[in-house]
XYZ file of C-alpha atoms in Angstrom:
568
model
C 7.706 4.057 -68.401
C 7.196 6.063 -65.211
C 3.768 6.447 -63.701
C 1.695 8.656 -61.439
C -0.698 6.797 -59.117
C -3.698 8.989 -58.249
C -5.339 8.187 -54.900
C -8.897 9.459 -54.838
C -12.250 8.167 -53.697
C -10.697 5.095 -52.115
C -9.172 3.984 -55.427
C -5.650 3.921 -56.836
C -5.575 4.834 -60.550
C -2.315 4.640 -62.466
C -1.410 7.071 -65.284
C 1.668 6.554 -67.470
C 3.880 9.595 -68.002
C 4.922 10.025 -71.594
C 7.466 12.270 -73.240
C 6.977 15.998 -73.001
C 4.624 17.638 -70.550
C 1.990 15.881 -68.429
C -0.459 18.519 -67.188
C -2.543 17.876 -64.075
C -5.646 19.906 -63.263
C -9.415 20.186 -63.176
C -9.867 21.133 -66.861
C -10.916 18.263 -69.173
C -8.095 19.189 -71.573
C -5.447 18.291 -68.949
C -3.424 15.141 -69.477
C -4.599 13.887 -66.072
C -7.919 15.345 -64.990
C -8.480 15.636 -61.245
C -12.018 15.898 -59.934
C -11.839 18.433 -57.117
C -12.973 22.043 -56.761
C -9.838 22.879 -54.775
C -7.595 21.837 -57.685
C -6.875 24.597 -60.202
C -7.865 24.244 -63.858
C -4.213 23.840 -64.819
C -2.647 23.039 -61.465
C 0.800 21.494 -62.151
C 2.792 19.681 -64.766
C 5.337 16.845 -64.846
C 8.076 16.957 -67.489
C 10.822 14.542 -68.508
C 14.243 16.049 -69.158
C 17.245 13.836 -69.992
C 15.622 10.846 -68.348
C 14.773 12.783 -65.183
C 11.277 13.816 -64.104
C 10.350 17.185 -62.658
C 7.136 18.604 -61.225
C 6.268 22.293 -61.453
C 3.370 24.291 -60.070
C 1.451 26.260 -62.730
C 0.326 29.104 -60.491
C -2.350 27.127 -58.665
C -4.352 28.586 -55.810
C -3.459 25.909 -53.249
C 0.081 25.090 -54.305
C 1.860 21.860 -55.154
C 3.564 19.814 -52.431
C 6.163 17.042 -52.659
C 6.688 14.935 -49.555
C 4.952 17.606 -47.483
C 6.995 20.563 -48.769
C 5.617 23.188 -51.153
C 7.483 23.332 -54.443
C 9.166 26.441 -55.829
C 10.011 26.194 -59.506
C 10.864 22.784 -60.957
C 11.330 20.043 -58.370
C 12.985 16.779 -59.355
C 11.010 13.659 -58.525
C 12.428 10.484 -57.010
C 10.867 7.060 -56.895
C 7.980 6.798 -54.383
C 7.700 10.578 -53.889
C 4.316 11.769 -52.677
C 2.672 14.668 -54.500
C -0.267 16.620 -53.091
C -2.488 18.922 -55.172
C -5.131 20.333 -52.836
C -6.765 17.244 -51.300
C -5.614 14.970 -54.157
C -2.695 12.678 -53.382
C -0.437 11.110 -56.000
C 2.605 8.867 -55.828
C 5.375 8.943 -58.427
C 6.739 5.609 -59.634
C 9.994 5.726 -61.581
C 10.804 3.684 -64.666
C 11.567 0.025 -63.983
C 9.956 0.135 -60.545
C 8.853 -3.223 -59.236
C 5.672 -1.570 -58.054
C 4.499 -1.221 -61.635
C 4.292 -4.977 -61.976
C 3.102 -5.865 -58.487
C -0.660 -6.443 -58.529
C -0.744 -8.752 -55.497
C -0.630 -7.544 -51.935
C 2.433 -8.687 -50.080
C 4.654 -8.956 -53.174
C 5.830 -5.352 -52.956
C 9.419 -5.227 -51.692
C 9.719 -3.173 -48.538
C 12.766 -1.675 -46.851
C 14.086 -4.073 -44.216
C 15.478 -1.568 -41.745
C 13.083 -0.139 -39.223
C 14.038 3.323 -38.092
C 13.163 4.203 -34.519
C 11.975 7.756 -33.948
C 11.658 9.892 -30.854
C 8.873 12.103 -32.183
C 5.789 12.738 -30.092
C 2.283 11.829 -31.147
C -0.107 14.704 -31.697
C -3.579 13.987 -30.309
C -5.950 16.156 -32.308
C -9.290 16.978 -30.740
C -11.889 16.541 -33.460
C -15.215 17.685 -32.130
C -16.585 17.809 -35.647
C -15.122 14.507 -36.780
C -17.837 12.506 -38.527
C -15.657 9.470 -39.192
C -17.256 6.167 -40.031
C -15.432 2.863 -39.767
C -14.838 0.622 -42.769
C -14.052 -2.413 -40.618
C -14.302 -3.325 -36.919
C -13.524 -6.251 -34.656
C -14.909 -6.265 -31.129
C -12.669 -7.408 -28.302
C -13.358 -8.825 -24.857
C -16.709 -7.913 -23.412
C -18.188 -6.857 -26.731
C -19.665 -10.136 -27.865
C -17.251 -10.486 -30.770
C -14.206 -12.595 -31.353
C -12.613 -11.918 -27.993
C -9.122 -10.841 -27.144
C -7.577 -12.899 -29.965
C -10.094 -12.145 -32.686
C -12.118 -14.707 -34.610
C -10.150 -17.900 -34.034
C -11.726 -19.716 -36.996
C -10.337 -17.120 -39.417
C -6.895 -18.118 -40.716
C -6.011 -20.087 -37.557
C -2.661 -21.271 -38.902
C -1.584 -17.707 -39.723
C -2.690 -16.483 -36.311
C -0.902 -19.305 -34.555
C 2.336 -18.487 -36.355
C 1.960 -14.782 -35.562
C 1.222 -15.474 -31.894
C 4.217 -17.813 -31.697
C 6.404 -15.181 -33.368
C 5.369 -12.438 -30.951
C 5.726 -14.760 -27.956
C 9.176 -15.901 -29.055
C 10.379 -12.358 -29.724
C 9.247 -11.158 -26.288
C 10.469 -14.188 -24.337
C 12.822 -13.254 -21.531
C 12.446 -9.476 -21.932
C 12.000 -7.756 -18.576
C 13.110 -4.267 -19.600
C 9.811 -2.403 -19.895
C 11.417 0.209 -22.149
C 12.526 -2.456 -24.630
C 9.389 -4.583 -24.852
C 7.201 -2.121 -26.810
C 9.803 -1.462 -29.566
C 10.276 -5.234 -29.794
C 6.539 -5.668 -30.346
C 6.689 -3.196 -33.245
C 9.708 -4.975 -34.747
C 7.708 -8.205 -34.838
C 4.605 -6.479 -36.219
C 6.636 -5.084 -39.111
C 7.705 -8.646 -39.922
C 4.117 -9.907 -39.727
C 2.767 -6.991 -41.796
C 5.359 -6.294 -44.529
C 3.123 -3.570 -45.990
C 3.232 -1.521 -42.775
C 4.985 1.840 -42.968
C 4.509 3.152 -39.456
C 3.520 1.782 -36.093
C 3.136 3.143 -32.597
C 2.160 1.816 -29.178
C 0.409 3.991 -26.620
C -0.128 2.888 -23.016
C -2.321 4.291 -20.284
C -0.738 6.041 -17.330
C -2.231 5.785 -13.837
C -4.252 8.938 -14.510
C -5.699 7.396 -17.689
C -3.651 9.560 -20.064
C -2.306 7.841 -23.191
C 1.454 8.110 -23.548
C 3.578 6.970 -26.491
C 5.880 4.114 -25.475
C 7.283 3.182 -28.889
C 7.175 4.356 -32.505
C 8.700 2.811 -35.619
C 8.994 4.000 -39.214
C 9.814 1.789 -42.158
C 12.234 4.348 -43.562
C 14.606 6.572 -41.655
C 13.671 9.593 -43.800
C 9.924 9.016 -43.354
C 7.711 11.951 -42.421
C 7.746 11.593 -38.627
C 4.786 13.824 -37.794
C 2.250 11.397 -36.337
C -1.226 12.583 -35.501
C -3.977 10.386 -34.129
C -7.654 11.142 -33.998
C -9.125 11.174 -30.510
C -12.372 9.987 -32.090
C -10.757 6.729 -33.171
C -8.733 6.271 -29.980
C -11.774 6.806 -27.775
C -13.790 4.289 -29.758
C -11.006 1.711 -29.608
C -10.612 2.116 -25.845
C -14.249 2.550 -24.857
C -15.687 -0.164 -27.107
C -12.576 -2.432 -26.977
C -12.857 -2.446 -30.759
C -10.283 -2.844 -33.492
C -10.737 -0.284 -36.289
C -9.776 -0.542 -39.950
C -9.848 2.162 -42.623
C -9.187 0.834 -46.075
C -7.962 4.222 -47.298
C -7.962 6.694 -44.462
C -6.498 9.640 -46.318
C -9.072 9.673 -49.130
C -12.027 7.870 -47.623
C -14.945 10.282 -47.541
C -15.645 9.029 -44.037
C -12.520 10.836 -42.862
C -12.808 13.959 -44.983
C -13.344 16.074 -41.867
C -10.442 14.505 -39.963
C -7.410 16.704 -40.406
C -5.375 14.497 -38.088
C -5.752 11.636 -40.558
C -6.077 13.196 -43.968
C -2.964 15.302 -43.503
C -0.922 12.145 -43.097
C -1.429 10.705 -46.564
C -2.228 7.365 -44.930
C -3.479 4.816 -47.412
C -4.659 2.320 -44.826
C -4.625 2.143 -41.026
C -5.473 -0.277 -38.215
C -5.898 0.547 -34.531
C -6.563 -2.167 -31.928
C -6.737 -2.165 -28.115
C -4.208 -3.824 -25.830
C -6.397 -5.711 -23.370
C -5.267 -6.938 -19.965
C -6.002 -10.438 -18.714
C -9.094 -8.922 -17.089
C -10.252 -7.591 -20.461
C -9.622 -3.939 -19.634
C -7.888 -1.695 -22.204
C -4.421 -0.630 -21.125
C -3.334 0.915 -24.423
C -3.517 0.707 -28.218
C -1.441 -0.409 -31.167
C -1.727 1.695 -34.334
C -0.289 0.531 -37.662
C -0.601 2.282 -41.031
C 0.688 1.979 -44.562
C 1.246 4.607 -47.228
C 1.461 2.028 -49.985
C -1.487 2.476 -52.375
C -1.265 -1.094 -53.644
C -0.839 -3.085 -50.437
C -3.699 -1.950 -48.242
C -4.886 -3.556 -45.040
C -8.048 -5.655 -45.066
C -10.358 -7.033 -42.411
C -8.320 -10.241 -42.182
C -5.291 -8.107 -41.357
C -7.283 -6.407 -38.618
C -8.270 -9.776 -37.228
C -4.642 -10.913 -37.302
C -3.459 -7.734 -35.569
C -6.103 -8.266 -32.884
C -4.725 -11.743 -32.224
C -1.146 -10.519 -32.067
C -2.128 -7.589 -29.845
C -3.850 -9.986 -27.440
C -0.686 -12.009 -26.967
C 1.488 -8.896 -26.889
C -0.678 -7.426 -24.121
C -0.409 -10.592 -22.049
C 3.352 -10.717 -22.589
C 3.623 -7.078 -21.549
C 1.566 -7.710 -18.422
C 3.644 -10.765 -17.557
C 6.850 -8.761 -17.950
C 5.424 -5.930 -15.837
C 4.405 -8.358 -13.100
C 7.832 -9.980 -13.224
C 9.500 -6.586 -12.885
C 7.201 -5.757 -9.960
C 8.064 -9.089 -8.358
C 11.791 -8.470 -8.789
C 11.456 -4.975 -7.327
C 9.465 -6.411 -4.421
C 12.192 -8.994 -3.792
C 14.788 -6.238 -3.822
C 12.703 -4.148 -1.431
C 12.228 -7.164 0.831
C 15.986 -7.631 0.914
C 16.519 -3.973 1.733
C 13.832 -4.105 4.416
C 15.525 -7.134 5.959
C 18.729 -5.116 6.150
C 16.748 -2.233 7.692
C 15.235 -4.657 10.219
C 18.714 -5.802 11.276
C 19.914 -2.204 11.499
C 16.981 -1.268 13.695
C 17.494 -4.294 15.899
C 21.094 -3.201 16.342
C 19.830 0.102 17.766
C 18.157 -1.777 20.617
C 20.327 -2.952 23.524
C 21.705 -6.447 22.970
C 21.202 -7.115 26.681
C 19.719 -5.273 29.618
C 21.753 -4.199 32.651
C 22.260 -6.631 35.502
C 21.974 -5.353 39.051
C 21.866 -7.291 42.336
C 18.301 -7.672 43.570
C 16.780 -6.399 40.312
C 15.497 -8.017 37.169
C 14.848 -6.463 33.753
C 13.094 -7.810 30.640
C 12.084 -6.309 27.264
C 10.601 -7.593 23.995
C 10.032 -5.857 20.679
C 7.790 -7.094 17.830
C 7.220 -4.806 14.828
C 3.977 -5.042 12.887
C 5.991 -4.640 9.673
C 9.624 -5.280 8.796
C 10.574 -2.213 10.815
C 8.606 -0.289 13.394
C 8.339 2.825 15.480
C 8.553 1.428 19.029
C 11.707 1.969 21.036
C 13.377 1.012 24.287
C 16.827 1.369 25.827
C 18.569 0.889 29.166
C 22.004 1.507 30.613
C 24.093 2.175 33.687
C 24.777 5.696 34.984
C 27.359 6.999 37.414
C 26.439 6.827 41.092
C 25.084 3.253 40.926
C 22.062 4.291 38.897
C 20.302 2.819 35.878
C 18.162 4.537 33.236
C 15.222 2.999 31.392
C 14.054 4.680 28.172
C 10.792 3.657 26.481
C 8.836 5.232 23.610
C 6.284 4.835 20.834
C 6.577 6.873 17.627
C 3.328 8.073 16.033
C 3.078 5.772 13.013
C 4.758 2.546 12.091
C 6.740 1.079 9.227
C 9.591 2.975 7.604
C 8.541 6.523 8.716
C 8.219 5.375 12.309
C 11.536 3.510 12.125
C 13.359 6.625 10.920
C 12.020 8.685 13.837
C 12.806 5.798 16.182
C 16.451 5.728 15.027
C 16.754 9.447 15.636
C 15.181 9.094 19.060
C 17.594 6.305 19.955
C 20.624 8.346 18.945
C 19.339 11.390 20.812
C 18.720 9.418 23.997
C 22.124 7.703 23.907
C 23.961 11.005 23.431
C 21.951 12.802 26.105
C 22.319 10.138 28.782
C 26.105 10.225 28.433
C 26.176 13.752 29.848
C 22.855 14.346 31.643
C 22.065 12.075 34.600
C 18.938 13.705 35.986
C 15.607 12.646 34.529
C 14.048 16.123 34.218
C 16.918 17.879 32.391
C 17.485 14.776 30.247
C 13.894 14.720 28.915
C 13.987 18.469 28.299
C 17.212 18.079 26.295
C 15.777 15.180 24.277
C 12.583 17.125 23.595
C 14.548 20.213 22.502
C 16.603 18.163 20.049
C 13.571 16.370 18.586
C 11.665 19.662 18.213
C 14.572 21.296 16.357
C 13.902 19.412 13.124
C 10.506 17.908 13.838
C 8.520 16.196 11.110
C 4.903 17.338 11.161
C 2.633 14.738 12.727
C 5.561 12.553 13.880
C 5.811 12.807 17.664
C 6.944 10.288 20.281
C 5.131 9.271 23.452
C 7.941 8.644 25.893
C 8.847 7.517 29.411
C 12.270 8.009 31.004
C 12.984 6.503 34.414
C 16.165 6.570 36.511
C 16.498 4.103 39.404
C 18.959 4.638 42.235
C 20.062 1.093 43.017
C 21.267 2.177 46.446
C 18.170 3.952 47.736
C 15.708 2.197 45.356
C 14.191 5.566 44.547
C 12.809 5.869 41.009
C 12.396 9.253 39.327
C 10.273 9.256 36.207
C 8.998 11.630 33.497
C 6.011 10.687 31.343
C 5.795 12.576 28.026
C 2.389 11.644 26.626
C 2.681 7.886 27.197
C 0.443 5.536 29.144
C 1.360 5.296 32.783
C 3.520 2.352 33.828
C 1.465 -0.232 35.731
C 3.199 -1.123 38.992
C 2.169 -4.222 40.903
C 3.090 -3.731 44.527
C 4.307 -6.559 46.696
C 0.983 -6.449 48.592
C -0.904 -7.385 45.405
C -2.323 -3.953 44.540
C -1.802 -1.980 41.336
C -0.494 1.583 41.100
C -0.635 3.998 38.174
C 0.462 7.622 38.079
C -2.383 10.173 37.809
C -3.360 11.405 34.329
C -2.581 15.011 35.242
C 1.106 14.125 35.622
C 1.349 13.113 31.961
C 3.042 15.762 29.801
C 2.904 16.372 26.052
C 4.688 13.938 23.706
C 8.291 14.503 22.659
C 8.685 16.702 19.575
C 5.496 18.735 20.055
C 6.292 21.755 22.287
C 9.874 22.915 22.743
C 10.692 24.021 26.304
C 7.705 22.223 27.849
C 8.086 21.908 31.681
C 7.706 18.175 32.339
C 6.727 16.953 35.816
C 9.262 14.757 37.588
C 7.612 11.969 39.616
C 9.074 9.866 42.440
C 8.341 6.300 43.427
C 10.045 4.038 45.971
C 10.491 0.479 44.743
C 9.955 -2.012 47.536
C 10.918 -5.674 47.605
C 8.632 -7.608 45.236
C 7.413 -4.524 43.329
C 7.105 -5.063 39.550
C 6.583 -2.351 36.888
C 5.271 -2.876 33.349
C 5.829 -0.465 30.447
C 3.946 -1.177 27.227
C 2.937 0.400 23.926
C -0.625 0.608 22.614
C 0.080 -2.396 20.388
C -0.539 -4.437 23.559
C -3.770 -2.873 24.805
C -5.153 -2.488 21.269
C -4.211 -5.926 19.952
C -7.210 -7.210 17.972
C -8.818 -10.629 17.899
C -10.299 -12.038 14.666
C -13.700 -10.648 15.715
C -12.150 -7.146 16.193
C -12.265 -7.299 20.009
C -9.404 -5.343 21.636
C -7.148 -6.732 24.330
C -7.981 -3.626 26.455
C -6.320 -2.044 29.471
C -8.712 -3.849 31.786
C -7.514 -7.264 30.647
C -3.910 -6.054 30.840
C -4.341 -4.906 34.456
C -6.043 -8.162 35.383
C -3.240 -10.211 33.822
C -0.507 -8.191 35.567
C -2.293 -8.561 38.883
C -2.447 -12.356 38.569
C 0.744 -12.890 36.562
C 4.100 -14.423 37.530
C 6.181 -12.835 40.285
C 9.425 -12.430 38.291
C 9.929 -9.695 35.718
C 11.119 -11.870 32.824
C 8.413 -14.487 33.419
C 5.718 -11.788 33.583
C 6.907 -10.146 30.361
C 7.014 -13.427 28.425
C 3.646 -14.550 29.782
C 2.053 -11.193 28.901
C 3.310 -11.387 25.297
C 1.994 -14.951 25.025
C -1.418 -13.877 26.346
C -1.601 -11.082 23.753
C -0.787 -13.631 21.028
C -3.536 -15.932 22.295
C -6.012 -13.071 22.162
C -5.024 -12.228 18.563
C -5.463 -15.918 17.663
C -3.433 -15.677 14.475
C -4.633 -12.254 13.377
C -1.720 -10.185 12.026
C -0.507 -7.329 14.212
C -2.028 -3.956 13.467
C 0.615 -2.138 15.514
C 4.058 -2.660 17.011
C 4.091 -4.555 20.328
C 6.779 -3.635 22.858
C 6.889 -4.655 26.517
C 9.374 -3.806 29.263
C 9.106 -5.265 32.792
C 11.407 -4.536 35.729
C 11.401 -4.589 39.505
C 12.955 -5.720 42.736
C 13.081 -9.394 43.449
C 11.113 -10.599 46.467
C 13.071 -11.111 49.688
């Protein structure tokens, strides 16, 4: 005999359907009386014709619905169909159904296939929701059972569930696959579950659906979740159980729940290793016989604890792998940038040249170059990009290319700097300028012409032991700031024994562990007393800066260039 299971007041009451007509309504004379003011006196009837069962609305005020669709005329019923008369929910059980003889939870056969859906979750704002909770379990920080629930409750079942979830997630590093895999395992652990979803927090705190599973492919896929419940789960780190969410009076005002025909639901937080909620797992069942209980909630809390840790471990592993990939790419970028610097400096009788480059990060924004020019001349190019790291390195590479191309055709320092500045201003990046020095030395006359575009003046140690620096008023604006700027061209005669030092602010502003700067004063003093040869002075200066830092990591790129005439 077929049956109708009436779900009302948190109870499931079965009614056999006999031959003829079975009338459902509010009137006492109805075959099945339904206690609700929104149900009509004679609301609907179920009839058996040639072994088939049909439901028909009898002109009710609120209509009759089967599986969420309003009926028109006679509608044939299939096993496990859901019928809704006003707020009253019923489930049709066909003749010979195993459900009719299944009094114990867990013995009801469930479909094995889990259908994945791509439907969104509807977060319903329920300002008037007066929901009460039929069961709770407090997580980390709440004084309850902790992240894995009450360990003394069914420890062997919890251990098996934790092992199952750990084994199923082992080796998964695809973040898109791990959440559906968690739901697959949960459906094995909870055979009565009909639907499950996992929501994770974004960086802005918004909950986003990462996975959703339905027990049956043709299941009603409209999933709505109450913000009241979600907020309580996340704020209180509490697992929530409703023994019969759709008919529990506690949820009578919650449209987002009651419209789902959910018989029982559980919602637990996913807690990080620091005990902070990073998402939720929601599982529900529409089976009126196999409802969730508080032990199920406790078990889900334990599984969710391990699932959250597995998810975090996978996320950290993915981050580590991405970091390794980035490190590899940055190493390639470092080699590319090094290739932009001259492999060796020019050699000229009576002169010596030295340069060193140390980036604060894998790549940097400092730059130097040197090369021979027609007429027995040599050019020295030296700059510091505003900023360091990858942005600075990109500007540095452009500056290097621009300088190389310009110096092939322009051999006078003034026109060369103007051409470089014009090119860098053409497609300038806001806030990314270059302080720059270009010097050309005539190796025959030993005359040096120089343009300073916003950089610190070279420090020249004369052969007589005095220091010389160009006046501040001769310093122009940095490269890439003002197109067409008229830079001053300066002259200096290099005598025997004269040494010049070019440096970036990574030298003068190098910091000791106590935050003391190296300073220009110490730099001048070191140059004045330093070695007489250019390469020895450059190496000694870099070593002195390292001693001052005393192991403190660089806060800026350090680049030094020394050159001059050898003593007689």
